[in-house]
XYZ file of C-alpha atoms in Angstrom:
727
model
C 104.024 157.421 92.759
C 105.600 153.957 91.277
C 109.764 154.172 90.164
C 109.657 154.696 86.600
C 110.415 151.706 84.499
C 114.195 151.962 83.351
C 115.377 149.376 80.255
C 119.652 148.887 79.428
C 118.740 147.215 76.608
C 121.192 148.878 74.319
C 120.899 151.580 71.549
C 123.500 153.115 70.307
C 125.333 156.736 70.066
C 126.564 157.579 73.287
C 128.715 154.498 74.492
C 126.975 152.164 76.151
C 128.685 148.674 75.889
C 127.482 146.631 73.229
C 126.043 143.171 74.216
C 128.414 142.024 71.033
C 131.017 141.386 74.103
C 128.998 137.951 74.498
C 129.546 134.946 72.682
C 127.881 134.094 68.943
C 125.974 131.149 69.423
C 127.608 128.455 66.996
C 124.237 127.401 66.040
C 123.144 130.727 64.498
C 126.260 130.561 61.884
C 124.991 130.168 58.398
C 126.239 127.549 55.680
C 128.273 129.891 54.048
C 130.043 131.522 56.935
C 130.632 128.358 58.412
C 132.341 127.148 55.173
C 134.503 130.654 54.990
C 135.810 129.927 58.346
C 136.708 126.479 57.441
C 138.539 127.530 54.593
C 140.478 130.418 56.739
C 141.473 127.846 59.529
C 142.849 125.564 56.977
C 144.996 128.248 55.251
C 146.171 129.671 59.012
C 149.713 129.632 59.538
C 151.078 127.586 62.417
C 152.152 131.034 63.866
C 149.895 133.734 63.186
C 149.092 136.019 65.958
C 146.536 138.338 64.380
C 143.873 135.415 63.363
C 143.544 133.799 66.652
C 145.231 130.988 68.746
C 148.334 129.556 66.733
C 151.181 127.407 68.001
C 154.788 126.652 66.956
C 154.120 123.127 65.862
C 151.660 120.943 64.488
C 151.169 118.782 67.701
C 149.798 122.297 69.267
C 147.830 123.718 66.347
C 144.557 124.054 67.217
C 141.421 121.994 66.256
C 138.875 123.176 64.234
C 136.675 123.493 66.850
C 139.281 125.535 68.877
C 139.494 128.237 66.221
C 135.632 128.136 65.891
C 135.479 128.735 69.199
C 137.523 132.019 69.034
C 135.489 133.115 66.196
C 132.737 132.959 68.342
C 134.083 134.682 71.337
C 134.241 138.781 71.702
C 137.863 138.384 70.978
C 136.818 138.114 67.480
C 135.426 141.796 67.160
C 136.409 144.187 64.806
C 135.830 146.762 67.558
C 138.937 146.529 70.413
C 137.681 146.799 74.004
C 138.258 150.593 74.871
C 142.182 151.556 75.158
C 143.708 152.404 78.887
C 146.688 153.914 79.894
C 148.842 152.650 82.753
C 146.454 149.544 83.280
C 143.124 147.795 82.603
C 140.717 150.657 83.912
C 140.271 154.262 82.416
C 142.800 156.683 83.406
C 140.602 159.346 85.091
C 143.062 161.453 86.644
C 143.598 164.463 83.758
C 141.248 167.654 84.344
C 137.760 167.622 82.639
C 139.277 169.694 79.561
C 141.272 166.774 78.579
C 138.313 164.342 77.774
C 135.970 164.264 75.043
C 132.245 163.904 76.617
C 129.525 162.780 74.802
C 126.870 165.193 74.691
C 123.031 165.999 73.612
C 121.524 169.089 72.071
C 117.844 170.134 73.414
C 118.052 166.674 74.915
C 114.211 167.205 75.737
C 113.161 167.066 72.304
C 111.637 163.659 70.612
C 111.505 165.015 67.162
C 112.206 168.240 65.176
C 113.078 171.852 66.691
C 109.736 173.172 65.789
C 106.718 171.393 66.588
C 107.793 167.908 68.472
C 107.274 166.590 72.165
C 109.527 167.302 74.998
C 109.369 164.370 77.340
C 111.528 163.706 80.500
C 111.721 160.361 78.976
C 114.561 161.841 76.413
C 117.037 162.236 79.317
C 116.366 158.644 80.358
C 116.953 157.385 76.871
C 120.070 159.580 76.224
C 121.296 159.078 79.662
C 121.122 155.043 79.768
C 122.754 154.815 76.386
C 125.906 156.444 77.667
C 125.220 160.615 77.135
C 127.245 162.422 79.940
C 126.449 166.084 78.719
C 122.601 166.957 78.418
C 120.784 170.349 77.987
C 117.712 171.787 79.719
C 116.110 175.155 78.524
C 113.972 176.056 81.294
C 111.201 178.729 81.085
C 108.426 180.108 83.356
C 105.873 177.869 84.399
C 101.768 178.400 84.105
C 99.920 179.456 87.503
C 98.018 176.413 88.514
C 94.091 177.004 87.668
C 91.271 176.705 89.589
C 88.967 174.005 89.159
C 86.178 176.359 87.628
C 88.847 177.559 85.178
C 89.624 173.906 84.046
C 86.122 172.845 83.458
C 85.739 176.126 81.522
C 88.859 175.338 79.458
C 88.117 171.490 79.072
C 85.153 172.629 76.837
C 86.912 175.427 74.775
C 88.461 174.229 71.494
C 91.316 172.589 71.764
C 93.444 173.917 69.263
C 93.115 177.564 70.838
C 94.210 176.291 73.885
C 97.282 174.316 72.934
C 98.139 177.536 70.573
C 97.570 179.844 73.584
C 100.048 177.325 75.511
C 102.738 178.190 72.972
C 102.853 182.361 73.608
C 105.882 182.663 75.757
C 104.720 183.295 79.274
C 106.154 187.306 79.141
C 103.583 188.273 76.652
C 100.812 187.551 78.945
C 102.788 188.610 82.152
C 100.633 192.048 82.303
C 97.112 190.539 82.774
C 98.296 188.107 85.084
C 100.018 190.642 87.338
C 96.545 192.636 87.178
C 95.345 189.278 88.592
C 97.267 188.976 91.296
C 96.884 192.806 92.394
C 93.008 192.564 92.209
C 93.356 189.286 94.507
C 95.954 190.426 97.009
C 98.671 193.240 97.565
C 102.573 192.475 97.483
C 104.078 193.111 101.003
C 106.901 195.932 101.218
C 110.502 194.763 101.316
C 111.512 194.095 104.949
C 113.446 196.383 107.223
C 117.052 196.049 107.759
C 117.585 192.737 109.965
C 113.989 191.551 109.824
C 113.755 187.995 108.143
C 112.107 187.402 104.940
C 109.369 185.382 104.443
C 108.330 184.613 100.968
C 104.663 184.714 99.906
C 102.837 182.050 98.611
C 102.772 180.364 95.649
C 106.697 180.461 95.777
C 106.969 178.754 98.904
C 104.101 176.338 99.188
C 105.196 172.928 100.571
C 102.489 171.594 97.763
C 103.712 171.686 94.207
C 100.385 171.491 92.967
C 99.479 175.087 94.440
C 102.145 177.063 92.690
C 103.816 177.889 89.355
C 106.694 175.610 88.616
C 109.150 176.086 85.711
C 108.743 174.016 82.510
C 111.317 172.852 79.985
C 110.536 173.700 76.215
C 112.231 174.961 73.204
C 110.891 178.855 73.271
C 109.002 180.494 70.705
C 107.810 177.429 68.707
C 105.246 174.842 69.200
C 106.967 172.137 70.835
C 104.955 170.736 73.975
C 106.729 171.268 77.671
C 107.608 169.051 80.370
C 107.886 170.306 83.807
C 110.921 170.804 84.847
C 110.627 168.907 87.958
C 109.887 165.548 85.984
C 112.909 166.083 83.940
C 115.017 166.248 87.305
C 113.806 163.152 88.405
C 114.401 161.428 85.171
C 117.865 162.599 85.077
C 118.096 161.405 88.790
C 116.860 157.906 87.799
C 119.091 157.346 84.951
C 122.057 159.192 85.091
C 124.263 156.440 86.412
C 122.374 153.240 85.723
C 125.309 152.332 82.840
C 128.030 154.397 84.090
C 129.405 156.051 87.279
C 131.253 159.087 85.296
C 129.999 162.621 85.899
C 127.128 164.078 84.105
C 127.040 167.698 83.118
C 123.557 169.434 83.178
C 123.893 172.386 80.915
C 120.914 175.042 81.471
C 119.467 177.395 79.449
C 117.967 180.027 81.470
C 114.423 181.660 80.315
C 112.929 181.855 83.931
C 112.283 185.021 86.394
C 113.898 185.151 89.043
C 111.164 183.553 91.188
C 111.266 180.913 88.982
C 114.931 180.289 89.138
C 114.413 179.890 93.182
C 112.215 177.196 92.543
C 114.772 175.830 90.227
C 117.577 175.953 92.770
C 115.188 173.925 95.372
C 113.968 171.612 92.938
C 117.648 170.694 91.909
C 118.633 170.562 95.677
C 115.748 168.376 96.695
C 115.681 165.716 93.784
C 119.606 165.648 93.243
C 120.410 165.253 97.134
C 123.891 163.733 97.298
C 124.791 163.859 93.551
C 124.697 167.712 93.139
C 128.190 169.368 93.385
C 126.897 172.932 95.038
C 130.318 173.494 96.494
C 134.149 173.017 95.752
C 135.852 170.030 96.341
C 138.370 170.444 99.030
C 141.121 169.510 96.599
C 140.119 171.589 93.763
C 139.664 175.072 94.118
C 137.673 176.735 91.121
C 140.282 179.829 91.023
C 142.963 177.625 90.569
C 142.424 174.251 88.669
C 139.738 171.880 86.966
C 139.012 168.678 88.797
C 139.274 165.336 87.023
C 136.431 162.732 86.112
C 137.707 160.290 88.802
C 137.346 163.005 91.568
C 133.485 163.399 90.147
C 131.963 159.838 90.159
C 128.441 159.284 90.571
C 128.047 163.470 90.414
C 126.048 165.989 88.643
C 127.695 169.088 87.494
C 125.557 172.417 86.767
C 126.709 174.482 83.436
C 125.215 177.412 84.141
C 125.788 181.483 83.220
C 127.946 182.977 85.667
C 127.040 186.261 87.075
C 129.053 188.191 89.715
C 126.512 188.648 93.021
C 126.305 191.970 94.107
C 127.639 192.114 97.730
C 124.668 194.203 99.153
C 122.215 191.526 97.884
C 121.371 188.268 98.727
C 118.867 186.073 96.917
C 115.828 186.797 99.070
C 116.267 190.740 98.210
C 116.934 189.606 94.421
C 113.690 187.936 93.992
C 111.716 190.516 96.491
C 112.796 192.995 94.224
C 111.638 191.110 91.078
C 108.172 190.472 92.704
C 108.298 194.298 93.518
C 109.337 195.293 89.882
C 106.583 192.381 88.287
C 103.583 194.161 90.230
C 103.997 197.877 89.033
C 101.360 198.511 85.958
C 103.514 201.410 84.842
C 104.500 201.359 81.307
C 107.373 204.048 81.589
C 109.607 201.161 82.982
C 109.080 198.947 79.994
C 112.625 199.904 78.353
C 114.526 199.556 81.664
C 113.012 195.976 82.176
C 114.088 195.133 78.920
C 117.766 196.023 79.413
C 118.099 194.229 82.858
C 116.135 191.138 81.763
C 118.698 189.722 79.358
C 121.429 189.552 82.541
C 119.141 188.853 85.139
C 120.356 186.058 87.033
C 119.945 184.421 90.643
C 122.949 184.202 92.574
C 121.877 181.226 94.439
C 121.235 179.677 90.773
C 124.465 180.968 89.326
C 126.424 179.493 92.034
C 125.644 176.022 91.265
C 127.981 176.338 88.273
C 130.773 175.342 90.381
C 133.745 173.834 87.754
C 131.189 174.902 84.731
C 130.509 178.616 84.826
C 129.133 179.836 81.555
C 130.425 183.087 80.123
C 129.049 184.840 76.921
C 132.189 184.135 73.877
C 133.278 187.452 72.544
C 137.254 186.215 71.633
C 139.528 183.999 73.089
C 141.234 186.761 74.537
C 138.812 188.013 76.809
C 139.752 187.982 80.368
C 137.084 184.794 81.355
C 139.238 182.784 78.425
C 142.308 181.876 81.012
C 139.840 181.089 84.165
C 140.050 177.536 84.929
C 136.565 176.738 85.282
C 135.049 178.860 82.459
C 133.186 177.219 79.217
C 132.126 178.635 75.855
C 129.302 177.337 74.313
C 129.788 178.210 70.171
C 127.450 177.401 67.658
C 129.093 175.367 64.397
C 128.999 178.535 62.377
C 130.899 180.592 65.073
C 133.241 177.762 65.498
C 134.239 178.032 61.920
C 134.766 181.166 61.944
C 137.012 180.909 64.982
C 138.926 178.441 63.475
C 139.449 180.438 60.253
C 140.542 183.676 62.269
C 142.355 182.389 65.163
C 142.988 178.541 64.853
C 146.038 177.952 66.882
C 144.625 179.864 69.698
C 141.631 178.107 69.595
C 143.387 174.900 69.590
C 145.572 175.537 72.533
C 142.734 177.048 74.275
C 140.487 173.581 74.019
C 143.732 171.700 75.464
C 143.363 173.359 78.933
C 139.622 174.893 78.711
C 135.934 173.488 78.541
C 133.827 174.596 74.977
C 131.426 173.457 73.686
C 129.772 173.188 70.235
C 126.043 172.797 69.235
C 124.058 172.713 65.708
C 123.032 175.409 63.687
C 119.536 176.954 64.635
C 118.768 176.705 61.337
C 118.757 172.338 61.330
C 114.720 172.264 61.818
C 114.730 168.666 61.270
C 117.044 167.980 64.134
C 120.094 166.933 61.472
C 123.435 167.125 62.746
C 126.838 168.263 62.226
C 130.303 166.449 61.653
C 131.208 166.006 65.212
C 134.832 164.598 64.221
C 135.857 167.991 63.008
C 135.307 169.824 66.325
C 137.148 167.051 68.037
C 139.783 167.790 66.340
C 139.839 171.318 66.912
C 139.723 170.104 70.835
C 136.467 170.830 71.637
C 135.433 168.675 74.487
C 131.380 169.011 74.347
C 129.940 168.195 70.902
C 126.358 168.602 71.315
C 123.993 166.383 68.516
C 120.603 165.605 68.179
C 120.188 162.429 69.532
C 116.387 161.627 68.030
C 117.855 161.976 64.692
C 120.534 158.872 63.128
C 122.848 160.157 60.600
C 126.409 160.258 59.930
C 126.889 162.682 63.074
C 125.553 160.275 65.561
C 127.180 157.535 63.787
C 130.355 158.993 64.324
C 129.368 159.600 68.064
C 129.241 155.880 68.288
C 132.242 155.195 66.963
C 133.823 157.601 69.186
C 132.575 156.456 72.634
C 131.165 152.788 72.075
C 131.682 151.191 75.759
C 133.516 154.402 76.876
C 131.460 155.330 79.254
C 130.467 158.861 77.538
C 134.222 160.136 78.370
C 137.212 159.781 76.177
C 140.810 160.679 77.256
C 141.910 163.003 74.472
C 145.378 162.080 72.382
C 148.611 163.169 73.790
C 148.849 166.795 72.376
C 145.323 167.439 72.728
C 145.180 167.660 76.138
C 146.761 169.649 79.066
C 150.409 168.758 79.837
C 149.862 168.341 83.674
C 147.392 166.004 85.352
C 147.223 168.001 88.737
C 147.230 171.745 87.056
C 145.430 173.428 84.900
C 147.856 175.440 82.674
C 146.712 179.394 82.415
C 148.543 180.314 79.215
C 147.288 180.136 75.720
C 149.734 179.207 73.217
C 150.107 179.349 69.858
C 150.401 175.648 69.270
C 148.817 174.644 66.288
C 146.243 171.275 65.487
C 148.968 170.434 62.848
C 152.116 170.538 65.632
C 150.201 169.006 68.150
C 150.696 165.039 67.258
C 152.238 163.364 64.440
C 150.160 162.796 61.613
C 150.453 159.398 59.556
C 149.818 157.644 56.321
C 147.250 154.567 56.302
C 147.208 151.601 54.370
C 143.774 150.260 54.802
C 142.333 146.937 53.252
C 139.007 145.758 54.060
C 138.473 141.943 52.634
C 134.487 141.129 52.763
C 133.452 137.740 52.969
C 129.792 137.056 53.970
C 126.984 138.520 55.757
C 123.719 136.704 58.157
C 121.210 138.330 59.605
C 121.422 141.482 57.829
C 118.725 143.886 58.997
C 115.688 144.929 56.615
C 115.259 148.826 56.330
C 112.965 150.028 59.488
C 109.324 149.366 58.168
C 109.940 146.625 55.633
C 109.399 143.001 56.443
C 109.824 141.214 53.191
C 112.630 139.820 52.077
C 111.850 139.804 48.414
C 114.363 141.822 46.560
C 116.488 142.797 48.877
C 119.585 143.478 47.358
C 122.243 145.360 50.229
C 125.891 146.135 49.441
C 128.559 147.240 51.787
C 129.957 150.740 51.675
C 133.152 151.744 53.760
C 133.755 155.268 54.223
C 136.857 157.051 55.875
C 136.503 160.115 58.418
C 139.900 161.561 58.382
C 141.164 164.814 59.463
C 141.733 167.081 55.997
C 144.492 169.706 55.509
C 142.325 173.063 55.691
C 141.665 171.820 58.945
C 145.367 172.078 60.147
C 146.179 175.255 57.975
C 142.968 177.288 59.414
C 141.331 177.461 55.453
C 137.622 177.262 55.244
C 136.629 173.518 55.737
C 134.283 172.500 53.138
C 130.769 172.049 54.609
C 131.564 174.322 57.463
C 131.449 171.145 59.547
C 128.250 169.925 58.666
C 127.542 166.006 58.463
C 128.531 164.429 55.211
C 129.948 161.218 53.692
C 133.694 160.264 54.616
C 136.541 161.808 52.395
C 137.493 158.244 50.655
C 134.638 155.568 49.723
C 134.739 152.196 48.458
C 131.713 150.071 48.126
C 131.221 146.126 47.335
C 129.173 144.797 44.383
C 125.528 144.225 45.119
C 124.120 140.921 46.503
C 120.970 139.327 46.988
C 118.983 138.846 50.494
C 120.105 139.322 54.425
C 122.757 136.222 53.960
C 125.015 137.944 51.198
C 128.056 136.166 50.001
C 130.536 138.853 49.031
C 133.480 136.139 47.895
C 136.091 137.792 49.675
C 135.891 141.313 47.792
C 138.981 143.474 48.656
C 138.118 147.614 49.512
C 141.325 149.279 49.376
C 142.412 152.735 50.919
C 146.035 153.561 49.784
C 148.106 156.203 51.189
C 145.684 157.981 53.114
C 147.304 160.952 54.546
C 147.297 163.057 57.881
C 145.395 160.207 59.915
C 145.774 160.905 63.720
C 144.466 157.132 64.838
C 142.145 158.408 67.886
C 140.278 161.128 66.277
C 139.666 159.284 62.575
C 136.699 156.714 61.983
C 135.847 153.919 59.562
C 132.325 153.969 59.110
C 130.566 150.705 57.555
C 126.859 150.813 56.086
C 124.669 148.214 54.013
C 122.357 150.016 52.245
C 120.211 148.196 49.899
C 118.799 148.660 46.205
C 115.202 147.302 46.482
C 113.803 145.429 43.302
C 109.886 145.276 43.278
C 106.874 145.067 41.392
C 105.519 148.216 41.221
C 101.945 147.226 42.004
C 103.203 145.818 45.004
C 105.194 148.539 46.317
C 104.596 149.251 50.252
C 104.016 152.844 51.374
C 104.627 154.053 48.071
C 104.314 157.703 47.012
C 103.564 158.440 42.996
C 103.423 162.029 41.732
C 101.193 161.953 38.147
C 101.376 165.088 36.058
C 99.372 165.517 32.774
C 101.604 166.566 29.876
C 101.666 170.019 28.945
C 100.632 168.722 25.243
C 97.065 168.247 26.726
C 96.754 171.434 28.729
C 97.893 173.727 31.660
C 98.621 170.343 33.697
C 98.071 169.428 37.465
C 100.072 167.890 39.871
C 98.291 165.358 42.257
C 100.220 163.131 44.693
C 98.414 159.728 45.672
C 99.830 157.961 49.040
C 98.430 154.901 50.411
C 99.483 152.790 53.562
C 99.739 148.775 52.336
C 99.644 147.350 49.037
C 99.705 149.827 46.377
C 96.752 149.923 44.021
C 95.484 152.172 40.832
C 92.815 154.330 41.515
C 89.743 153.005 39.236
C 89.554 154.662 35.877
C 93.199 155.353 35.585
C 93.944 152.176 33.884
C 93.890 152.275 30.342
C 97.532 152.343 28.988
C 99.984 150.047 28.375
C 102.498 148.727 31.617
C 105.508 150.855 31.792
C 108.958 149.741 30.399
C 112.113 150.627 32.576
C 115.687 151.444 31.382
C 118.535 152.450 33.270
C 120.575 154.043 34.514
C 118.327 156.916 35.040
C 115.188 154.943 35.702
C 113.538 156.494 32.648
C 110.315 154.499 31.240
C 109.216 155.348 27.605
C 106.741 153.560 25.120
C 104.380 154.897 22.452
C 102.116 156.328 25.401
C 104.038 156.891 28.331
C 107.180 158.873 29.425
C 108.200 158.114 32.854
C 111.253 159.667 34.845
C 112.209 159.652 38.374
C 112.836 162.740 40.485
C 113.390 161.749 43.901
C 112.954 158.716 46.581
C 111.337 159.110 49.835
C 110.825 155.597 49.405
C 109.814 155.233 45.698
C 108.693 158.548 43.953
C 108.054 158.860 40.287
C 107.048 161.585 37.713
C 104.604 159.993 34.914
C 104.018 162.449 32.089
C 100.665 160.797 30.092
C 99.918 161.256 26.221
C 97.263 159.515 26.308
C 93.849 159.027 28.231
C 95.138 157.164 31.708
C 98.185 155.339 32.943
C 98.417 152.243 34.392
C 101.407 150.712 36.554
C 102.668 147.413 35.357
C 104.332 144.470 36.846
C 107.626 145.834 35.218
C 110.314 145.485 37.824
C 112.203 148.430 38.697
C 115.088 148.072 40.212
C 117.003 151.229 42.283
C 120.740 151.372 42.778
C 122.621 154.009 44.662
C 124.291 155.016 41.498
C 121.239 155.814 39.995
C 118.708 157.922 42.156
C 120.337 159.625 45.057
C 121.394 157.750 48.419
C 119.690 154.085 48.815
C 117.821 153.603 52.237
C 120.171 152.166 54.811
C 119.763 148.738 56.469
C 122.778 148.133 58.955
C 125.913 150.111 59.856
C 129.079 149.995 62.483
C 131.682 152.902 62.944
C 134.728 152.125 64.837
C 137.351 154.301 65.813
C 140.622 153.676 63.527
C 142.638 152.784 66.956
C 140.130 150.480 68.129
C 139.943 148.899 64.596
C 141.396 144.908 64.940
C 142.997 143.384 62.470
C 142.987 139.808 61.212
C 139.777 138.051 60.308
C 136.795 139.589 62.455
C 133.033 139.547 62.968
C 131.694 143.106 62.200
C 128.440 143.397 64.539
C 125.743 145.592 63.061
C 123.214 147.909 64.015
C 119.900 148.917 62.199
C 118.764 152.105 61.038
C 117.405 153.222 64.437
C 120.766 152.463 66.325
C 119.717 149.308 67.652
C 121.625 146.115 68.179
C 120.712 143.312 65.903
C 121.948 139.760 65.571
C 123.359 141.079 61.736
C 127.120 139.717 61.276
C 130.036 140.295 58.780
C 133.042 138.434 58.041
C 135.941 140.369 57.230
C 139.563 140.554 57.094
C 141.251 144.070 58.173
C 144.613 144.839 57.237
C 145.971 148.199 58.802
C 149.215 149.991 58.127
C 150.327 153.055 59.684
C 153.310 155.120 58.774
C 154.771 158.196 59.433
C 154.290 160.964 57.156
C 151.283 163.392 56.279
């Protein structure tokens, strides 16, 4: 088998170092930016440490060429290198609970939560982008089909076959059991002292002759991927861009027999990488290890079940097969009761330092075990915040917790991770296939950090060598000093601003810059209900420039000021830059447009029709008998003697047209869509920087496109940042 191709090109989201650490080619600068740099150089004082190389006298004053070289170097990046305490390297000596960990939810999915595909490439994608905590949902695999069955199935209806494959395996387990009973009988349990030889297909040397676990989103139409393939993808990509440990969060829906195979596959594929026994220096009963002790290691987070002393793994498997072979329906209720807690001891033991326990409350006995992990949905976490906020924060200083999006997010949208980070949650799982504010903030937190970020003091364990076993009532408000922020962003000019995904024409592209501050809100510290319940949304403070024209906009040094912003913790606050756009087009030339035409009620009941096309828009024949539409601002209404038009929504451009005459025609009138007229404008480019890494002075802001991919896009800005004590 050929080795899969691995790409290391940058995609944002999880902390892979940006290629913007490379110098900017001097030849790429636009005349506008070059002129601004010349003006800035001429105004530089002899001593100005914030704006590049300076000297104490005119003889030593650098030339413009030296200043230009500085501005073209990585030193001019608005994003500072990752901070390091006590040296040039990241401090990896604290317990695992003292770090934020870049995390993925339902990693196997490539799209929405209902009917998208599952893929091993999804794991390669997020790991190469810096993710360090991934999720696998494991279900029983289908038994291999005979050549006769495959030939018969290939001639059948593909839709019926795919629907049948989506039915959970357990629904058809009885029929499969009967088939196995007809072909062979199940051997009785071995006598005491007798070795157990498991029957085929479970110990077959060939993976082609046995059922192996599969990965999918259960009870949906998502397509599955083999568990073995997922494990290989993780092995191939886990340590390409970072040596820091990877946590694999397993959600088990498989039978005991299939769990046996899971253990076999993980030990085989992850040989030399898997942590399957405690380190000599870190006993699980005493403390969590540090990331520095687990470099290039894979940790398994799995449900912990205390093994029965008299029953080993082989006995568990044999008992499960014996139970499955019976056709009596009288035991169905008992099976349902035991099915939920059924966990193979050999699999449970792989959770050496990351043992998953069901969460009831923060006072349950497991809550003070050093290696326990609680996984809570965003809704449950918000409820605990409101009822036991200080206890929640104190727990997360010393113990691991994972937050994951609500199951109602079928479109794979994301929560606001910064709210949960400020509660001390280490693993905030996001849907990496969905680019939204949540993933932008994730990039702001982890850019260049390798997927692990040391928490601010007050948010982490006080002792590097020991995990505290007591939960105090120290609150989020008392843990660290909150400051007041004064921030000014002066925007000069941009170049190579990327066009929105799918757009190729520069004509009518009108970008502007929007800055949003994401900072702690008072209710986060007091335990009051948080507006939105942690949902991903715009920042609390917003400023924007005027709209300009083209991919080389000149903003003329426009100032965006944020004055006296309270409650700021630098390491947990973010400045997000977005370049949306308003598009000015002539209606017949709109690309990939959607128009909805509604007949006036004056002419009858009316009917709603939707016309879509890919490429150049054209009016259907016979529908061009009225005059051109005439637009007016600010709500994009259109009125003339015969036609009324109101814009109602905009997936790209959508208009409801009401006709008072026979037919309509979209003429050559120019329609301009602004952010303040119809919802949100489409996104062209963005950047997100954690406040403690936002550098002052004249800087270049390196832009990513709407897919989180690096671009040559730049913005020349000047940053002024002042933090003072006080809430």
